[in-house]
Tab-separated table of C-alpha atoms in Angstrom:
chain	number	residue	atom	x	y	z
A	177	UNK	CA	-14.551	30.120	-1.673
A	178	UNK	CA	-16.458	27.346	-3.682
A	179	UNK	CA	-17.273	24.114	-1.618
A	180	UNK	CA	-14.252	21.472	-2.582
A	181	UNK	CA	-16.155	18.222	-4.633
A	182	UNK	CA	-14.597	14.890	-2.892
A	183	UNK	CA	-14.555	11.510	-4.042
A	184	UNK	CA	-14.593	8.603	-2.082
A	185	UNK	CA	-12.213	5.845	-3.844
A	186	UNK	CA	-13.140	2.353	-2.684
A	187	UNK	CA	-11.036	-0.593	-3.498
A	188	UNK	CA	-13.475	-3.547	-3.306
A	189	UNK	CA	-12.528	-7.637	-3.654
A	190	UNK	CA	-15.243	-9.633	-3.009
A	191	UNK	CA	-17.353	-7.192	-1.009
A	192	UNK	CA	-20.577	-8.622	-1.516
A	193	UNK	CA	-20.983	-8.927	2.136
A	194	UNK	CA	-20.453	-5.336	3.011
A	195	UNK	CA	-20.893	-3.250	-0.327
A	196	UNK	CA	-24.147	-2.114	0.514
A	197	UNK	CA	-23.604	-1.488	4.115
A	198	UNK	CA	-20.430	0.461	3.154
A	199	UNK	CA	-21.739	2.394	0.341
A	200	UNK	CA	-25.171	3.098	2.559
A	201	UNK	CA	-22.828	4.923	5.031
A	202	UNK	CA	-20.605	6.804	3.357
A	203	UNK	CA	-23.629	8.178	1.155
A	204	UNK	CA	-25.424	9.301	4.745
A	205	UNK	CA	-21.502	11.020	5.310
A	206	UNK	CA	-21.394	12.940	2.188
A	207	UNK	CA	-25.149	14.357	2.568
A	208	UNK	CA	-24.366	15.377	6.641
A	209	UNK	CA	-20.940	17.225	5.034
A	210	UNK	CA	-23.211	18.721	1.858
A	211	UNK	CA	-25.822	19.706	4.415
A	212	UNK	CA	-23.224	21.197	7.183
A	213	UNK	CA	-21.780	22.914	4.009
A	214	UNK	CA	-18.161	21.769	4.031
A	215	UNK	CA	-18.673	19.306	0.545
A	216	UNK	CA	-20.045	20.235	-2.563
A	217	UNK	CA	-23.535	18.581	-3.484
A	218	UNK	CA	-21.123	17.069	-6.341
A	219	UNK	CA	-18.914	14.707	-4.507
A	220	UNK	CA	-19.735	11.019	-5.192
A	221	UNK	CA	-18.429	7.606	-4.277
A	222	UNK	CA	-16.351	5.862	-6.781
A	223	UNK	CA	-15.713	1.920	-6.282
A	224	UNK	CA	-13.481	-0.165	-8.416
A	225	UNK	CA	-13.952	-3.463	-8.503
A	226	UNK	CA	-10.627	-5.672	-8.672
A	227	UNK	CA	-11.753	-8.656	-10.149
A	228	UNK	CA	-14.407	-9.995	-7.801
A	229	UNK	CA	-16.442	-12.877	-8.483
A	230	UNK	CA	-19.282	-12.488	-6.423
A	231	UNK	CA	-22.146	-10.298	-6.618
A	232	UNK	CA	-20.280	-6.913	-5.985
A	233	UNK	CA	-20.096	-5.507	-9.443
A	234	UNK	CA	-23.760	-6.034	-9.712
A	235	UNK	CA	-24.470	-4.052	-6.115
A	236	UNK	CA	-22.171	-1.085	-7.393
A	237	UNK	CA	-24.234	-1.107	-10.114
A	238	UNK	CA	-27.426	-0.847	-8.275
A	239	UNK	CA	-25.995	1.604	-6.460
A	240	UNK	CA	-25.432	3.844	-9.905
A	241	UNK	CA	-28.924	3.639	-10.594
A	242	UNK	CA	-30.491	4.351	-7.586
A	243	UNK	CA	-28.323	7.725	-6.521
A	244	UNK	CA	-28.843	9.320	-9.645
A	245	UNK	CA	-25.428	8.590	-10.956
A	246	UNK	CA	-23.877	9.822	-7.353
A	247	UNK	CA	-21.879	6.354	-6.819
A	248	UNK	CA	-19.512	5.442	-10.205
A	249	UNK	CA	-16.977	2.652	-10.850
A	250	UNK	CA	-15.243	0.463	-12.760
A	251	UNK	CA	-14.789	-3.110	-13.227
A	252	UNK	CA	-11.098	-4.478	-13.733
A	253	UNK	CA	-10.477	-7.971	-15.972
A	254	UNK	CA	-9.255	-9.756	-13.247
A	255	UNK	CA	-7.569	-9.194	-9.569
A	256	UNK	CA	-4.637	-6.718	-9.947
A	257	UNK	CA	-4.326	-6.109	-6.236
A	258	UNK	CA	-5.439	-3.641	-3.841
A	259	UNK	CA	-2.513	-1.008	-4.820
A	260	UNK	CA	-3.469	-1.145	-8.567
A	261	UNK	CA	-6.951	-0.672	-7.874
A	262	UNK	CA	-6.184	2.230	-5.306
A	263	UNK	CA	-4.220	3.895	-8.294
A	264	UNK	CA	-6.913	3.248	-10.428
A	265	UNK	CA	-9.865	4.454	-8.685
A	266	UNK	CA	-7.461	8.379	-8.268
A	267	UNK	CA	-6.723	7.879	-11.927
A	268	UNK	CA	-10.236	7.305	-13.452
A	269	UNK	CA	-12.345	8.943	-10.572
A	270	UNK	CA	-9.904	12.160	-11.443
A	271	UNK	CA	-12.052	12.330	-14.643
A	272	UNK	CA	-14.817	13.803	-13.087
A	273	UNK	CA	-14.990	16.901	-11.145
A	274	UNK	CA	-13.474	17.029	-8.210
A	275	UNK	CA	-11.237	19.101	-5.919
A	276	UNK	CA	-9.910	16.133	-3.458
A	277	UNK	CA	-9.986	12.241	-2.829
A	278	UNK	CA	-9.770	10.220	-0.253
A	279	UNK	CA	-9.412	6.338	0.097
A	280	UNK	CA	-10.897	4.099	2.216
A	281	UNK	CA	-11.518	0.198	2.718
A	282	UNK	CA	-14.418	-1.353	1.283
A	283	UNK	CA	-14.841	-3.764	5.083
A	284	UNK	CA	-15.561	0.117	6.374
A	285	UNK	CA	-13.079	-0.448	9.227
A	286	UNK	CA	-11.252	2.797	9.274
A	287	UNK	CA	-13.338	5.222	10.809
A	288	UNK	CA	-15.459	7.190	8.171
A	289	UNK	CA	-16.545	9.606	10.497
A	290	UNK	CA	-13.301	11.057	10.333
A	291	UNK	CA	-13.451	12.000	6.595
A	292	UNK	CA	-14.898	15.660	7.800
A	293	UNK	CA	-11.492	15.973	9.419
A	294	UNK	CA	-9.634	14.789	6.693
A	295	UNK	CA	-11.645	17.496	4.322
A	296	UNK	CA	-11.319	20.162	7.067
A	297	UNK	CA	-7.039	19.224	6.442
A	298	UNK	CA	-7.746	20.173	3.008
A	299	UNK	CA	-9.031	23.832	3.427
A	300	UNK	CA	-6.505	24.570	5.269
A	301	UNK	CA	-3.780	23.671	2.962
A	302	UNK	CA	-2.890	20.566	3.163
A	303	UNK	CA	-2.375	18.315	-0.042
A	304	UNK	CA	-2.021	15.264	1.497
A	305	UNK	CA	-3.715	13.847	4.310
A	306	UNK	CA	-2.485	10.601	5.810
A	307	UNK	CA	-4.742	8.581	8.105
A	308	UNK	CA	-2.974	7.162	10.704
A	309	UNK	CA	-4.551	4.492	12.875
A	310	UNK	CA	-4.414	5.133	16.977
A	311	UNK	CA	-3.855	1.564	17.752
A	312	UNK	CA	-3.843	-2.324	16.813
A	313	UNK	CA	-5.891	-3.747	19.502
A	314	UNK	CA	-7.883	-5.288	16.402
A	315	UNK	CA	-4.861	-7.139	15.047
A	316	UNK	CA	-3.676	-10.723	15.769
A	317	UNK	CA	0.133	-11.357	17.116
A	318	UNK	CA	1.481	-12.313	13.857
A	319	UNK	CA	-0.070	-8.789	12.166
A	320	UNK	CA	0.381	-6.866	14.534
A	321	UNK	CA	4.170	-8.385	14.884
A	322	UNK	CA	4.817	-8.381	11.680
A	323	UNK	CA	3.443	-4.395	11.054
A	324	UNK	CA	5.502	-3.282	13.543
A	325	UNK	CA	9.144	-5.228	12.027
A	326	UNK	CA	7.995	-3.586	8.285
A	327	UNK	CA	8.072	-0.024	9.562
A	328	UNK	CA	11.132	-0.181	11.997
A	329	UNK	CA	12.882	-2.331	8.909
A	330	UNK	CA	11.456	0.786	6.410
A	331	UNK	CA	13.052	3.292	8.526
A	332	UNK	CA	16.259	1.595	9.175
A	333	UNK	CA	16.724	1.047	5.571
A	334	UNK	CA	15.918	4.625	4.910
A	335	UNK	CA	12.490	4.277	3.565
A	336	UNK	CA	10.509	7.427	5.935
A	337	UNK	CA	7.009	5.648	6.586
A	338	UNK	CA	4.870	7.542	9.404
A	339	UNK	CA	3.963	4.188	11.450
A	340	UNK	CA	0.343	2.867	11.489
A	341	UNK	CA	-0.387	4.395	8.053
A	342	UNK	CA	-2.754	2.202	6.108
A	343	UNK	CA	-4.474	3.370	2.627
A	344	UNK	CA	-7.058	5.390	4.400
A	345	UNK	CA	-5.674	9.278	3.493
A	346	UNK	CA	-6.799	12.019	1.206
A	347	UNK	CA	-5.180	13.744	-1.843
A	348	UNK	CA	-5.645	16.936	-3.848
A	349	UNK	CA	-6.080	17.294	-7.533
A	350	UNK	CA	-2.965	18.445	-7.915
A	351	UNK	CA	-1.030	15.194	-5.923
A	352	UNK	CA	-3.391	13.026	-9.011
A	353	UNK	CA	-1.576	15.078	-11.681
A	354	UNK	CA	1.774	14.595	-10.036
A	355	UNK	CA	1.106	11.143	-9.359
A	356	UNK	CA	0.231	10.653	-13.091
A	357	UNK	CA	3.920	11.271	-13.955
A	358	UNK	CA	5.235	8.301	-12.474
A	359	UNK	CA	5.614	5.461	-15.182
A	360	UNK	CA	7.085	2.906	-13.022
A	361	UNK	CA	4.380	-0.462	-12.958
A	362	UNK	CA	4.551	-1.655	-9.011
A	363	UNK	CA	4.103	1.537	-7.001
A	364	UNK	CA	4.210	1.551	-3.115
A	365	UNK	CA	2.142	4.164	-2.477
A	366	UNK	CA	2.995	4.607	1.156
A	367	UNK	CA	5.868	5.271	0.508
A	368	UNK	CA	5.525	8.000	-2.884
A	369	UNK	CA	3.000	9.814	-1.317
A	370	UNK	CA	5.430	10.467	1.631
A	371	UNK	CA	8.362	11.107	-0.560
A	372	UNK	CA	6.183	13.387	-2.891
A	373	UNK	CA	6.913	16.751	-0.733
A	374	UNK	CA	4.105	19.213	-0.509
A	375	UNK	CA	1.939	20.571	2.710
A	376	UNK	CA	1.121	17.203	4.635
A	377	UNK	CA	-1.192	16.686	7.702
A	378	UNK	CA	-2.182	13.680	9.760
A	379	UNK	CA	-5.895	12.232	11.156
A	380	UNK	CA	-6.054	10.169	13.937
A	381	UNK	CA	-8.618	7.252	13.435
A	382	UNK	CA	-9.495	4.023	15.797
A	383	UNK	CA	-9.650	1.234	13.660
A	384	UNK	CA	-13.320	-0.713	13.974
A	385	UNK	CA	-14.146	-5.083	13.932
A	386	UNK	CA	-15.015	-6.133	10.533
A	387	UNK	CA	-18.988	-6.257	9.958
A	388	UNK	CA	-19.439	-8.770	7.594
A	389	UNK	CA	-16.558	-10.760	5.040
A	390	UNK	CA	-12.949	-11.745	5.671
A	391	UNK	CA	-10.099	-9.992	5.140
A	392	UNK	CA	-8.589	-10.414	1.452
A	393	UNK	CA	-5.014	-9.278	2.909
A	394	UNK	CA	-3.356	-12.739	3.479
A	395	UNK	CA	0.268	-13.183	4.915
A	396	UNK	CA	1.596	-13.830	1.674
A	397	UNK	CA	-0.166	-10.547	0.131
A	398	UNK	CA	1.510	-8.236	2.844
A	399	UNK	CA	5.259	-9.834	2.735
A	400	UNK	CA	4.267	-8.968	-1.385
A	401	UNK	CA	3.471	-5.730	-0.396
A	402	UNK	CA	6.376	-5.414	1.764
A	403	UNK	CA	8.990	-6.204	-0.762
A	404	UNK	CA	7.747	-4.120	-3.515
A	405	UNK	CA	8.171	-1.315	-0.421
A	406	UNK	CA	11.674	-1.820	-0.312
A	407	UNK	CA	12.924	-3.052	-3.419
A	408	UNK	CA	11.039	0.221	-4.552
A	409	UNK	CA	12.333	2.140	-2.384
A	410	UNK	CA	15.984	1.445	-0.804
A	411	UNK	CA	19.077	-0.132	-2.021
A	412	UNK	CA	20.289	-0.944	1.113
A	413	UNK	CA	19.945	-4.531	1.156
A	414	UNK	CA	22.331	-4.308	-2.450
A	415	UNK	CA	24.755	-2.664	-0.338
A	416	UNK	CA	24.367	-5.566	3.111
A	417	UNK	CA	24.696	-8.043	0.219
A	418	UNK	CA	28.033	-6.283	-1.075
A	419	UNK	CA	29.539	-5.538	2.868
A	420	UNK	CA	28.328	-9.488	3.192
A	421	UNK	CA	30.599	-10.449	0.759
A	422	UNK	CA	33.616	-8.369	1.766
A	423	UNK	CA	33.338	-9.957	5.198
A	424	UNK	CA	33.049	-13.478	4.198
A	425	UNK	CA	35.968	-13.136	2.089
A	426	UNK	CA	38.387	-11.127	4.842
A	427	UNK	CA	36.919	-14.191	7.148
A	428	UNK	CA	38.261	-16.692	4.652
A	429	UNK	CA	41.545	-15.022	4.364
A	430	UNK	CA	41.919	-14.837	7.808
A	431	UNK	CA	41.017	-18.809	7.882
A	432	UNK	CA	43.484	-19.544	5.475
A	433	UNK	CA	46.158	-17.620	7.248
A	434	UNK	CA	45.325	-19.230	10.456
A	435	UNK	CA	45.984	-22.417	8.511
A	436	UNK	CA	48.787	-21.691	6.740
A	437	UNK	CA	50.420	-20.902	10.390
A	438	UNK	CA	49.085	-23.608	12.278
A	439	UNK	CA	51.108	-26.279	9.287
A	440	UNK	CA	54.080	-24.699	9.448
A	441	UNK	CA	54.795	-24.229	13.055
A	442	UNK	CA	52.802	-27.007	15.023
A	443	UNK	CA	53.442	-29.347	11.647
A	444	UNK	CA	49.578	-30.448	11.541
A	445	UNK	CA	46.227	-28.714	11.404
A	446	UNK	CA	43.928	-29.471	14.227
A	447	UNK	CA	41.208	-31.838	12.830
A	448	UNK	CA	37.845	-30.028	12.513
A	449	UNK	CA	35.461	-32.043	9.944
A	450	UNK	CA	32.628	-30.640	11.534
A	451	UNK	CA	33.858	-27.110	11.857
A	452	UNK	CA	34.361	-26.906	8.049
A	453	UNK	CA	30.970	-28.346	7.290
A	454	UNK	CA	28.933	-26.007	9.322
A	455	UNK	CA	31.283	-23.413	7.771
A	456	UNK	CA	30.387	-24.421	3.971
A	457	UNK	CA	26.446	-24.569	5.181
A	458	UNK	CA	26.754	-21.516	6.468
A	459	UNK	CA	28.734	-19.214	3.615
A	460	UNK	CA	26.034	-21.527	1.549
A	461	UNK	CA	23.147	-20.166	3.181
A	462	UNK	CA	24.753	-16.911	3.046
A	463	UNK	CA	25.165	-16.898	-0.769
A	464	UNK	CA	21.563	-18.391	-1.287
A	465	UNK	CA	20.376	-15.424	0.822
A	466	UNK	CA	22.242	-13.143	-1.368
A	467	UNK	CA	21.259	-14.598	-4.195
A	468	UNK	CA	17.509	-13.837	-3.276
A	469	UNK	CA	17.758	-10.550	-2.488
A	470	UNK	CA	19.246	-9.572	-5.734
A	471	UNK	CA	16.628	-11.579	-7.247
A	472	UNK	CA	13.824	-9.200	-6.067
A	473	UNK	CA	15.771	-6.247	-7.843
A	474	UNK	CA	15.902	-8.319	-10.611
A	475	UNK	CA	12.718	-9.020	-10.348
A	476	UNK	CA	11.378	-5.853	-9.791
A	477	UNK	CA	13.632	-4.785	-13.299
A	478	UNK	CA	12.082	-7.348	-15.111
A	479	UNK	CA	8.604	-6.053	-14.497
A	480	UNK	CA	9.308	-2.288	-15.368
A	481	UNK	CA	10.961	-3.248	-18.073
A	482	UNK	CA	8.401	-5.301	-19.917
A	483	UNK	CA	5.607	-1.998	-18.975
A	484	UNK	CA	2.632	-3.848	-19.034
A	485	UNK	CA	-0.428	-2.196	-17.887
A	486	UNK	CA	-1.177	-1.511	-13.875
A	487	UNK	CA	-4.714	-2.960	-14.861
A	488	UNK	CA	-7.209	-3.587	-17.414
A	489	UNK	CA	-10.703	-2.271	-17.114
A	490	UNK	CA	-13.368	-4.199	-18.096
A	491	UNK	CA	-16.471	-2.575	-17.242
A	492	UNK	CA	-17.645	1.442	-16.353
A	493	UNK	CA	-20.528	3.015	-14.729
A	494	UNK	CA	-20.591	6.631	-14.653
């Protein structure tokens, strides 16, 4: 059997920091695989650059020249987001030779040592690897809080996420071609790559403290993230928003009953100003809420429907 050729996809944003550190490494990691013969000598790194403004387009293309052409990339127009340049980097890095790709942070903080795993996956059938991380003893409250809500909420609302699984997984050839097929413009990867089918297996990975840089994921970026997860991926909320309104309405009947009763037997209604206000605030609230949530389906229409591109790509290094 013919060694599989893998390429690294890394999503960078401002990486100036790290680039070289990252790139450094996960060269040594491809020539201990090539050497232990479980890569081909082919494999390469390919980086896509989402719009940085710093100095990290210019160290990727450093990079290209001094391998011998064995790190590639592209350079998008402007910051598309992490998932676009994920899709990207399959997309474009698929136009080269090779057999299987994995993904992996440009900060370097999911284990890379684990990639042999992830390859040794591959042999033995599986077309998608996911990474999952062991722990999140490198999180803050609020993340790791927050992490834990998204993937009990995904579940609940019927959306099958495998908990603790980042970007960091690998995919065959065939998953890119499959993957290719899917028009729609926000994509949730996550959550395709789980629904795609196909032989799966799993890589268990401790997650390591960030060298050098900040994170680029800010809380607004992940509750982004999170609603294009389910708004992508469940209509349950349309349905809560539907029971919500049943229920306030048999509520209101029931009030108006109660009412009705309570003038023609007792003669008066028992005064309750402040009953009826907190009532109106709330079935207010209620409707705003309502409101919102149909607003991200909207929203979420509005986009596919207008098709723009996922990205635009600026520059290329091959």
């Amino acid at each position: 059997m013919n060694l599989p050729v893998l390429a690294v996809v890394i999503p960078c944003y401002n990486e100036a920091d790290c680039i070289s550190d990252t790139i450094q490494r996960l060269l040594e990691v491809l020539n201990i695989m090539q050497k232990n013969n479980e890569i081909s000598d082919k494999s390469y790194i390919f980086c896509v650059d989402d719009g940085s403004i710093d100095k990290t387009w210019q160290l990727i293309d450093k990079y290209n020249k001094e391998t011998n052409l064995k790190v590639k990339g592209i350079r998008f127009s402007r910051n598309f987001g992490n998932q676009n340049a994920i899709i990207a980097g399959l997309f474009e890095a698929s136009k080269f030779e090779a057999d299987c790709y994995i993904t992996i942070d440009a900060d370097l903080q999911q284990d890379e040592n684990k990639i042999s795993e992830f390859v040794n996956k591959y042999k033995n059938g599986a077309q998608i690897v996911f990474g999952i991380r062991n722990d999140r003893k490198t999180d803050n409250f609020f993340k790791k809080s927050t992490a834990l809500v998204f993937y009990k909420l995904m579940n609940i609302l019927g959306v099958k996420l495998k908990v603790n699984h980042s970007d960091y997984r690998l995919v065959s050839k065939n998953i890119i071609e499959t993957l290719k097929k899917f028009p729609e413009t926000n994509m949730f990867l996550r959550g395709i790559f789980n629904d795609l089918g196909f032989n799966k297996d799993y890589v268990n990975f401790d997650v390591k403290p960030r060298k050098a840089g900040n994170t680029k994921f800010t809380p607004f970026s992940l509750l982004s993230l999170a609603l294009n997860g389910i708004t992508s991926f469940s209509i349950v909320p349309l349905r809560v928003v539907s029971f919500i309104g049943l229920l306030m309405s048999v509520i209101s009947f029931w009030v108006g009953i109660s009412a009705f009763i309570a003038k023609v037997f007792s003669g008066n209604v028992i005064p309750g100003w402040a009953t009826i206000v907190v009532a109106l605030g709330f079935i207010g609230g209620v409707q705003i809420l309502c409101t919102g949530i149909i607003g991200e389906y909207l929203g979420q229409l509005f986009q596919e429907v207008k098709s723009r591109p996922r990205y635009i790509i600026q520059d290329r290094i091959n």
